PDB file of C-alpha atoms and ligand atoms in Angstrom:
ATOM      1  CA  UNK A   1     -25.291  33.625  31.745  1.00  0.00           C
ATOM      2  CA  UNK A   2     -25.745  34.192  28.043  1.00  0.00           C
ATOM      3  CA  UNK A   3     -28.501  36.694  28.823  1.00  0.00           C
ATOM      4  CA  UNK A   4     -26.099  38.919  30.752  1.00  0.00           C
ATOM      5  CA  UNK A   5     -23.405  38.482  28.132  1.00  0.00           C
ATOM      6  CA  UNK A   6     -25.600  39.175  25.146  1.00  0.00           C
ATOM      7  CA  UNK A   7     -26.061  42.973  25.338  1.00  0.00           C
ATOM      8  CA  UNK A   8     -22.291  43.288  25.147  1.00  0.00           C
ATOM      9  CA  UNK A   9     -21.831  40.888  22.255  1.00  0.00           C
ATOM     10  CA  UNK A  10     -22.144  42.345  18.786  1.00  0.00           C
ATOM     11  CA  UNK A  11     -19.870  39.994  16.907  1.00  0.00           C
ATOM     12  CA  UNK A  12     -19.217  36.306  17.574  1.00  0.00           C
ATOM     13  CA  UNK A  13     -16.801  34.008  15.752  1.00  0.00           C
ATOM     14  CA  UNK A  14     -17.239  30.232  15.841  1.00  0.00           C
ATOM     15  CA  UNK A  15     -14.022  28.283  15.166  1.00  0.00           C
ATOM     16  CA  UNK A  16     -14.740  24.609  14.500  1.00  0.00           C
ATOM     17  CA  UNK A  17     -12.580  21.726  13.307  1.00  0.00           C
ATOM     18  CA  UNK A  18     -15.012  20.194  10.796  1.00  0.00           C
ATOM     19  CA  UNK A  19     -18.112  21.145   8.852  1.00  0.00           C
ATOM     20  CA  UNK A  20     -21.052  20.335  11.194  1.00  0.00           C
ATOM     21  CA  UNK A  21     -19.174  20.902  14.487  1.00  0.00           C
ATOM     22  CA  UNK A  22     -20.604  24.397  14.797  1.00  0.00           C
ATOM     23  CA  UNK A  23     -24.129  23.070  14.324  1.00  0.00           C
ATOM     24  CA  UNK A  24     -23.684  20.197  16.764  1.00  0.00           C
ATOM     25  CA  UNK A  25     -22.217  22.266  19.538  1.00  0.00           C
ATOM     26  CA  UNK A  26     -23.726  25.734  19.257  1.00  0.00           C
ATOM     27  CA  UNK A  27     -26.309  26.152  16.475  1.00  0.00           C
ATOM     28  CA  UNK A  28     -29.035  26.977  19.014  1.00  0.00           C
ATOM     29  CA  UNK A  29     -26.945  29.709  20.590  1.00  0.00           C
ATOM     30  CA  UNK A  30     -25.985  31.047  17.165  1.00  0.00           C
ATOM     31  CA  UNK A  31     -29.610  31.088  15.953  1.00  0.00           C
ATOM     32  CA  UNK A  32     -30.732  33.040  19.012  1.00  0.00           C
ATOM     33  CA  UNK A  33     -27.907  35.512  18.810  1.00  0.00           C
ATOM     34  CA  UNK A  34     -28.436  36.176  15.112  1.00  0.00           C
ATOM     35  CA  UNK A  35     -32.157  36.732  15.737  1.00  0.00           C
ATOM     36  CA  UNK A  36     -31.174  39.360  18.304  1.00  0.00           C
ATOM     37  CA  UNK A  37     -28.879  41.213  15.935  1.00  0.00           C
ATOM     38  CA  UNK A  38     -25.499  39.649  16.655  1.00  0.00           C
ATOM     39  CA  UNK A  39     -23.247  39.160  13.612  1.00  0.00           C
ATOM     40  CA  UNK A  40     -21.853  35.621  13.643  1.00  0.00           C
ATOM     41  CA  UNK A  41     -19.031  34.242  11.485  1.00  0.00           C
ATOM     42  CA  UNK A  42     -17.698  30.723  11.045  1.00  0.00           C
ATOM     43  CA  UNK A  43     -14.127  29.536  10.611  1.00  0.00           C
ATOM     44  CA  UNK A  44     -13.996  25.868   9.588  1.00  0.00           C
ATOM     45  CA  UNK A  45     -10.461  24.500   9.880  1.00  0.00           C
ATOM     46  CA  UNK A  46     -10.858  21.343   7.757  1.00  0.00           C
ATOM     47  CA  UNK A  47     -13.404  20.508   5.083  1.00  0.00           C
ATOM     48  CA  UNK A  48     -14.150  17.127   6.626  1.00  0.00           C
ATOM     49  CA  UNK A  49     -12.623  15.058   3.839  1.00  0.00           C
ATOM     50  CA  UNK A  50     -12.181  11.954   6.065  1.00  0.00           C
ATOM     51  CA  UNK A  51     -15.948  11.818   6.640  1.00  0.00           C
ATOM     52  CA  UNK A  52     -16.660  10.362   3.218  1.00  0.00           C
ATOM     53  CA  UNK A  53     -19.102   7.422   3.543  1.00  0.00           C
ATOM     54  CA  UNK A  54     -17.951   4.096   2.037  1.00  0.00           C
ATOM     55  CA  UNK A  55     -20.868   4.049  -0.393  1.00  0.00           C
ATOM     56  CA  UNK A  56     -20.365   7.610  -1.607  1.00  0.00           C
ATOM     57  CA  UNK A  57     -20.931   7.932  -5.361  1.00  0.00           C
ATOM     58  CA  UNK A  58     -21.409  11.644  -5.871  1.00  0.00           C
ATOM     59  CA  UNK A  59     -18.924  12.722  -8.580  1.00  0.00           C
ATOM     60  CA  UNK A  60     -18.252  16.095  -6.964  1.00  0.00           C
ATOM     61  CA  UNK A  61     -15.056  16.431  -4.871  1.00  0.00           C
ATOM     62  CA  UNK A  62     -16.139  15.371  -1.402  1.00  0.00           C
ATOM     63  CA  UNK A  63     -14.626  18.303   0.525  1.00  0.00           C
ATOM     64  CA  UNK A  64     -16.531  20.728  -1.718  1.00  0.00           C
ATOM     65  CA  UNK A  65     -19.759  18.817  -0.976  1.00  0.00           C
ATOM     66  CA  UNK A  66     -19.149  19.263   2.728  1.00  0.00           C
ATOM     67  CA  UNK A  67     -18.399  22.948   2.273  1.00  0.00           C
ATOM     68  CA  UNK A  68     -21.700  23.366   0.407  1.00  0.00           C
ATOM     69  CA  UNK A  69     -23.489  21.548   3.237  1.00  0.00           C
ATOM     70  CA  UNK A  70     -21.806  23.826   5.774  1.00  0.00           C
ATOM     71  CA  UNK A  71     -22.771  26.973   3.862  1.00  0.00           C
ATOM     72  CA  UNK A  72     -26.387  25.793   3.637  1.00  0.00           C
ATOM     73  CA  UNK A  73     -26.506  25.074   7.376  1.00  0.00           C
ATOM     74  CA  UNK A  74     -24.947  28.442   8.184  1.00  0.00           C
ATOM     75  CA  UNK A  75     -27.443  30.221   5.933  1.00  0.00           C
ATOM     76  CA  UNK A  76     -30.354  28.678   7.860  1.00  0.00           C
ATOM     77  CA  UNK A  77     -28.900  30.126  11.058  1.00  0.00           C
ATOM     78  CA  UNK A  78     -28.274  33.530   9.461  1.00  0.00           C
ATOM     79  CA  UNK A  79     -24.493  33.169   9.295  1.00  0.00           C
ATOM     80  CA  UNK A  80     -23.187  34.715   6.073  1.00  0.00           C
ATOM     81  CA  UNK A  81     -19.464  34.819   6.741  1.00  0.00           C
ATOM     82  CA  UNK A  82     -18.084  31.267   6.423  1.00  0.00           C
ATOM     83  CA  UNK A  83     -14.356  30.728   5.866  1.00  0.00           C
ATOM     84  CA  UNK A  84     -12.760  27.355   5.142  1.00  0.00           C
ATOM     85  CA  UNK A  85      -9.078  27.012   6.016  1.00  0.00           C
ATOM     86  CA  UNK A  86      -8.821  23.613   4.231  1.00  0.00           C
ATOM     87  CA  UNK A  87      -6.394  21.977   6.643  1.00  0.00           C
ATOM     88  CA  UNK A  88      -6.319  18.178   6.021  1.00  0.00           C
ATOM     89  CA  UNK A  89      -9.019  16.411   8.042  1.00  0.00           C
ATOM     90  CA  UNK A  90      -7.547  14.343  10.882  1.00  0.00           C
ATOM     91  CA  UNK A  91      -4.202  16.123  10.658  1.00  0.00           C
ATOM     92  CA  UNK A  92      -4.825  19.261  12.676  1.00  0.00           C
ATOM     93  CA  UNK A  93      -2.228  20.195  15.267  1.00  0.00           C
ATOM     94  CA  UNK A  94      -1.813  23.212  17.497  1.00  0.00           C
ATOM     95  CA  UNK A  95       0.977  24.685  15.378  1.00  0.00           C
ATOM     96  CA  UNK A  96       2.318  28.199  15.003  1.00  0.00           C
ATOM     97  CA  UNK A  97       0.990  28.155  11.434  1.00  0.00           C
ATOM     98  CA  UNK A  98      -2.576  27.446  12.591  1.00  0.00           C
ATOM     99  CA  UNK A  99      -2.336  29.990  15.421  1.00  0.00           C
ATOM    100  CA  UNK A 100      -1.133  32.591  12.938  1.00  0.00           C
ATOM    101  CA  UNK A 101      -3.999  31.903  10.551  1.00  0.00           C
ATOM    102  CA  UNK A 102      -6.606  31.987  13.312  1.00  0.00           C
ATOM    103  CA  UNK A 103      -5.106  35.179  14.722  1.00  0.00           C
ATOM    104  CA  UNK A 104      -5.421  36.731  11.264  1.00  0.00           C
ATOM    105  CA  UNK A 105      -9.060  35.631  11.059  1.00  0.00           C
ATOM    106  CA  UNK A 106      -9.795  37.090  14.509  1.00  0.00           C
ATOM    107  CA  UNK A 107      -8.117  40.360  13.547  1.00  0.00           C
ATOM    108  CA  UNK A 108     -10.183  40.402  10.361  1.00  0.00           C
ATOM    109  CA  UNK A 109     -13.567  39.555  11.913  1.00  0.00           C
ATOM    110  CA  UNK A 110     -12.996  41.394  15.240  1.00  0.00           C
ATOM    111  CA  UNK A 111     -15.314  39.315  17.441  1.00  0.00           C
ATOM    112  CA  UNK A 112     -16.308  40.119  21.031  1.00  0.00           C
ATOM    113  CA  UNK A 113     -16.500  36.401  21.735  1.00  0.00           C
ATOM    114  CA  UNK A 114     -14.872  33.341  20.183  1.00  0.00           C
ATOM    115  CA  UNK A 115     -16.698  30.014  20.417  1.00  0.00           C
ATOM    116  CA  UNK A 116     -14.537  26.936  19.964  1.00  0.00           C
ATOM    117  CA  UNK A 117     -13.774  23.404  21.177  1.00  0.00           C
ATOM    118  CA  UNK A 118     -12.627  22.928  24.780  1.00  0.00           C
ATOM    119  CA  UNK A 119      -9.022  21.755  24.294  1.00  0.00           C
ATOM    120  CA  UNK A 120      -8.774  20.539  27.894  1.00  0.00           C
ATOM    121  CA  UNK A 121     -11.882  18.395  28.161  1.00  0.00           C
ATOM    122  CA  UNK A 122     -11.535  15.072  29.939  1.00  0.00           C
ATOM    123  CA  UNK A 123     -14.077  13.556  27.593  1.00  0.00           C
ATOM    124  CA  UNK A 124     -11.655  11.050  26.147  1.00  0.00           C
ATOM    125  CA  UNK A 125     -13.813  10.036  23.193  1.00  0.00           C
ATOM    126  CA  UNK A 126     -12.916  13.267  21.477  1.00  0.00           C
ATOM    127  CA  UNK A 127     -11.709  13.872  17.944  1.00  0.00           C
ATOM    128  CA  UNK A 128      -8.060  15.003  18.157  1.00  0.00           C
ATOM    129  CA  UNK A 129      -8.796  17.742  15.601  1.00  0.00           C
ATOM    130  CA  UNK A 130     -11.213  19.222  18.143  1.00  0.00           C
ATOM    131  CA  UNK A 131      -8.539  19.468  20.836  1.00  0.00           C
ATOM    132  CA  UNK A 132      -5.981  20.916  18.432  1.00  0.00           C
ATOM    133  CA  UNK A 133      -8.406  23.434  16.964  1.00  0.00           C
ATOM    134  CA  UNK A 134      -9.538  24.533  20.424  1.00  0.00           C
ATOM    135  CA  UNK A 135      -5.945  24.921  21.630  1.00  0.00           C
ATOM    136  CA  UNK A 136      -4.883  26.977  18.611  1.00  0.00           C
ATOM    137  CA  UNK A 137      -8.057  29.083  18.659  1.00  0.00           C
ATOM    138  CA  UNK A 138      -7.687  29.852  22.345  1.00  0.00           C
ATOM    139  CA  UNK A 139      -4.032  30.809  21.842  1.00  0.00           C
ATOM    140  CA  UNK A 140      -5.081  33.077  18.969  1.00  0.00           C
ATOM    141  CA  UNK A 141      -7.874  34.673  21.018  1.00  0.00           C
ATOM    142  CA  UNK A 142      -5.553  35.200  23.975  1.00  0.00           C
ATOM    143  CA  UNK A 143      -3.026  36.665  23.877  1.00  0.00           C
ATOM    144  CA  UNK A 144      -1.943  36.618  20.225  1.00  0.00           C
ATOM    145  CA  UNK A 145      -4.690  38.665  18.573  1.00  0.00           C
ATOM    146  CA  UNK A 146      -4.437  41.548  21.049  1.00  0.00           C
ATOM    147  CA  UNK A 147      -0.658  42.041  20.979  1.00  0.00           C
ATOM    148  CA  UNK A 148       0.929  43.623  17.944  1.00  0.00           C
ATOM    149  CA  UNK A 149       4.142  41.794  18.770  1.00  0.00           C
ATOM    150  CA  UNK A 150       2.453  38.553  17.659  1.00  0.00           C
ATOM    151  CA  UNK A 151       2.611  38.186  13.890  1.00  0.00           C
ATOM    152  CA  UNK A 152       3.589  41.827  13.185  1.00  0.00           C
ATOM    153  CA  UNK A 153       3.402  41.033   9.462  1.00  0.00           C
ATOM    154  CA  UNK A 154      -0.384  41.336   9.848  1.00  0.00           C
ATOM    155  CA  UNK A 155      -0.106  45.099  10.155  1.00  0.00           C
ATOM    156  CA  UNK A 156       1.161  45.366   6.594  1.00  0.00           C
ATOM    157  CA  UNK A 157      -1.931  43.441   5.504  1.00  0.00           C
ATOM    158  CA  UNK A 158      -4.146  45.964   7.277  1.00  0.00           C
ATOM    159  CA  UNK A 159      -4.972  43.686  10.221  1.00  0.00           C
ATOM    160  CA  UNK A 160      -4.867  45.563  13.517  1.00  0.00           C
ATOM    161  CA  UNK A 161      -4.539  43.915  16.941  1.00  0.00           C
ATOM    162  CA  UNK A 162      -7.912  43.120  18.478  1.00  0.00           C
ATOM    163  CA  UNK A 163      -9.080  42.280  22.014  1.00  0.00           C
ATOM    164  CA  UNK A 164     -11.446  39.299  22.266  1.00  0.00           C
ATOM    165  CA  UNK A 165     -13.438  39.716  25.497  1.00  0.00           C
ATOM    166  CA  UNK A 166     -14.660  36.160  26.015  1.00  0.00           C
ATOM    167  CA  UNK A 167     -14.178  32.608  24.871  1.00  0.00           C
ATOM    168  CA  UNK A 168     -16.999  30.079  25.055  1.00  0.00           C
ATOM    169  CA  UNK A 169     -15.687  26.516  24.923  1.00  0.00           C
ATOM    170  CA  UNK A 170     -17.976  23.702  23.801  1.00  0.00           C
ATOM    171  CA  UNK A 171     -17.618  19.935  24.135  1.00  0.00           C
ATOM    172  CA  UNK A 172     -16.467  20.376  27.741  1.00  0.00           C
ATOM    173  CA  UNK A 173     -16.825  18.030  30.701  1.00  0.00           C
ATOM    174  CA  UNK A 174     -16.939  21.031  33.044  1.00  0.00           C
ATOM    175  CA  UNK A 175     -19.391  23.546  31.560  1.00  0.00           C
ATOM    176  CA  UNK A 176     -20.309  26.611  33.621  1.00  0.00           C
ATOM    177  CA  UNK A 177     -22.658  28.361  31.198  1.00  0.00           C
ATOM    178  CA  UNK A 178     -25.886  27.015  29.754  1.00  0.00           C
ATOM    179  CA  UNK A 179     -27.906  28.494  26.926  1.00  0.00           C
ATOM    180  CA  UNK A 180     -31.596  27.598  26.768  1.00  0.00           C
ATOM    181  CA  UNK A 181     -32.227  26.439  23.182  1.00  0.00           C
ATOM    182  CA  UNK A 182     -35.817  25.224  23.660  1.00  0.00           C
ATOM    183  CA  UNK A 183     -37.276  27.706  21.189  1.00  0.00           C
ATOM    184  CA  UNK A 184     -34.649  27.293  18.510  1.00  0.00           C
ATOM    185  CA  UNK A 185     -34.225  23.530  18.751  1.00  0.00           C
ATOM    186  CA  UNK A 186     -36.154  22.941  15.460  1.00  0.00           C
ATOM    187  CA  UNK A 187     -33.814  25.392  13.744  1.00  0.00           C
ATOM    188  CA  UNK A 188     -30.770  23.577  15.097  1.00  0.00           C
ATOM    189  CA  UNK A 189     -32.138  20.332  13.682  1.00  0.00           C
ATOM    190  CA  UNK A 190     -32.906  21.953  10.346  1.00  0.00           C
ATOM    191  CA  UNK A 191     -29.328  23.233  10.131  1.00  0.00           C
ATOM    192  CA  UNK A 192     -27.882  19.839  11.071  1.00  0.00           C
ATOM    193  CA  UNK A 193     -29.958  18.142   8.386  1.00  0.00           C
ATOM    194  CA  UNK A 194     -28.078  20.194   5.782  1.00  0.00           C
ATOM    195  CA  UNK A 195     -25.089  17.931   6.463  1.00  0.00           C
ATOM    196  CA  UNK A 196     -26.646  15.275   4.247  1.00  0.00           C
ATOM    197  CA  UNK A 197     -23.426  13.301   3.682  1.00  0.00           C
ATOM    198  CA  UNK A 198     -23.106  12.735   7.452  1.00  0.00           C
ATOM    199  CA  UNK A 199     -26.648  11.658   8.285  1.00  0.00           C
ATOM    200  CA  UNK A 200     -25.766   7.970   7.889  1.00  0.00           C
ATOM    201  CA  UNK A 201     -23.688   8.285  11.078  1.00  0.00           C
ATOM    202  CA  UNK A 202     -26.892   8.388  13.137  1.00  0.00           C
ATOM    203  CA  UNK A 203     -28.578   5.022  12.782  1.00  0.00           C
ATOM    204  CA  UNK A 204     -30.944   5.821  15.685  1.00  0.00           C
ATOM    205  CA  UNK A 205     -31.943   9.050  13.989  1.00  0.00           C
ATOM    206  CA  UNK A 206     -30.442  12.495  14.166  1.00  0.00           C
ATOM    207  CA  UNK A 207     -33.233  14.105  16.164  1.00  0.00           C
ATOM    208  CA  UNK A 208     -33.106  11.540  18.946  1.00  0.00           C
ATOM    209  CA  UNK A 209     -29.343  11.913  19.322  1.00  0.00           C
ATOM    210  CA  UNK A 210     -29.430  15.713  19.320  1.00  0.00           C
ATOM    211  CA  UNK A 211     -32.391  15.902  21.684  1.00  0.00           C
ATOM    212  CA  UNK A 212     -30.662  13.583  24.167  1.00  0.00           C
ATOM    213  CA  UNK A 213     -27.506  15.631  24.039  1.00  0.00           C
ATOM    214  CA  UNK A 214     -29.445  18.873  24.593  1.00  0.00           C
ATOM    215  CA  UNK A 215     -31.368  17.317  27.502  1.00  0.00           C
ATOM    216  CA  UNK A 216     -28.136  16.164  29.110  1.00  0.00           C
ATOM    217  CA  UNK A 217     -26.608  19.621  28.651  1.00  0.00           C
ATOM    218  CA  UNK A 218     -29.620  21.261  30.277  1.00  0.00           C
ATOM    219  CA  UNK A 219     -30.007  18.923  33.228  1.00  0.00           C
ATOM    220  CA  UNK A 220     -27.639  20.636  35.682  1.00  0.00           C
ATOM    221  CA  UNK A 221     -29.078  24.063  34.828  1.00  0.00           C
ATOM    222  CA  UNK A 222     -32.700  22.935  35.121  1.00  0.00           C
ATOM    223  CA  UNK A 223     -33.324  23.566  31.429  1.00  0.00           C
ATOM    224  CA  UNK A 224     -35.305  21.328  29.104  1.00  0.00           C
ATOM    225  CA  UNK A 225     -32.924  21.712  26.132  1.00  0.00           C
ATOM    226  CA  UNK A 226     -29.594  23.527  26.296  1.00  0.00           C
ATOM    227  CA  UNK A 227     -26.127  24.000  24.884  1.00  0.00           C
ATOM    228  CA  UNK A 228     -23.308  23.980  27.415  1.00  0.00           C
ATOM    229  CA  UNK A 229     -20.082  25.985  27.478  1.00  0.00           C
ATOM    230  CA  UNK A 230     -17.154  26.997  29.601  1.00  0.00           C
ATOM    231  CA  UNK A 231     -17.286  30.781  29.626  1.00  0.00           C
ATOM    232  CA  UNK A 232     -13.820  32.305  29.917  1.00  0.00           C
ATOM    233  CA  UNK A 233     -13.182  36.012  30.504  1.00  0.00           C
ATOM    234  CA  UNK A 234     -10.157  37.073  28.503  1.00  0.00           C
ATOM    235  CA  UNK A 235      -9.941  40.723  29.519  1.00  0.00           C
TER     236      UNK A 235
HETATM  237 ZN1   ZN B 301     -15.664  17.491  14.405  1.00  0.00          ZN
END
């Protein structure tokens, strides 16, 4: 599915709740798209401040550490445009304020496709920030960003309405689109390893966890290693 979509995609915007979500859910897809000339941007809603390990002794402000980790991971994937909204970690809700901000970011970046969390997944062990971010991002992608009647104050700031053609939702229990990430799997791992402060969360090892997840994602599509999405046409 991504192969048919790709020639039409020139710009893709990933909207994630926390630093490292983009890498977990779609770094392989991002790496492939960037290699094929697609411009990819990241919006990171929180700076992951609740993810501070108990034994953390680094004197730097923890959210800034996570932002540095996120920038390093993005750079490995070829993503230059990384924006942090600095909402408080664990306190993200699908509010008008967040929809407005995400609509502004979409009107600024002008993506063909928005990649974000599936807000409707029945995977119950799901961070509530993921659901809220996905809901607000989807509302911003459709219909807010395309209609000038939503947030007309944007016009004065030079932000024109913009039509997003697709959404790709990750973290879903009902994916319909699978991207083969076999070739870029090492790059996905390399990007994830930039999130040094979070590596303690994988006692069995990061690679094993990520490989298992990619194998599970690929199973229904007959792929060795994949990332899975719900592809939604918004036009
Ligand atoms: Zn997250």
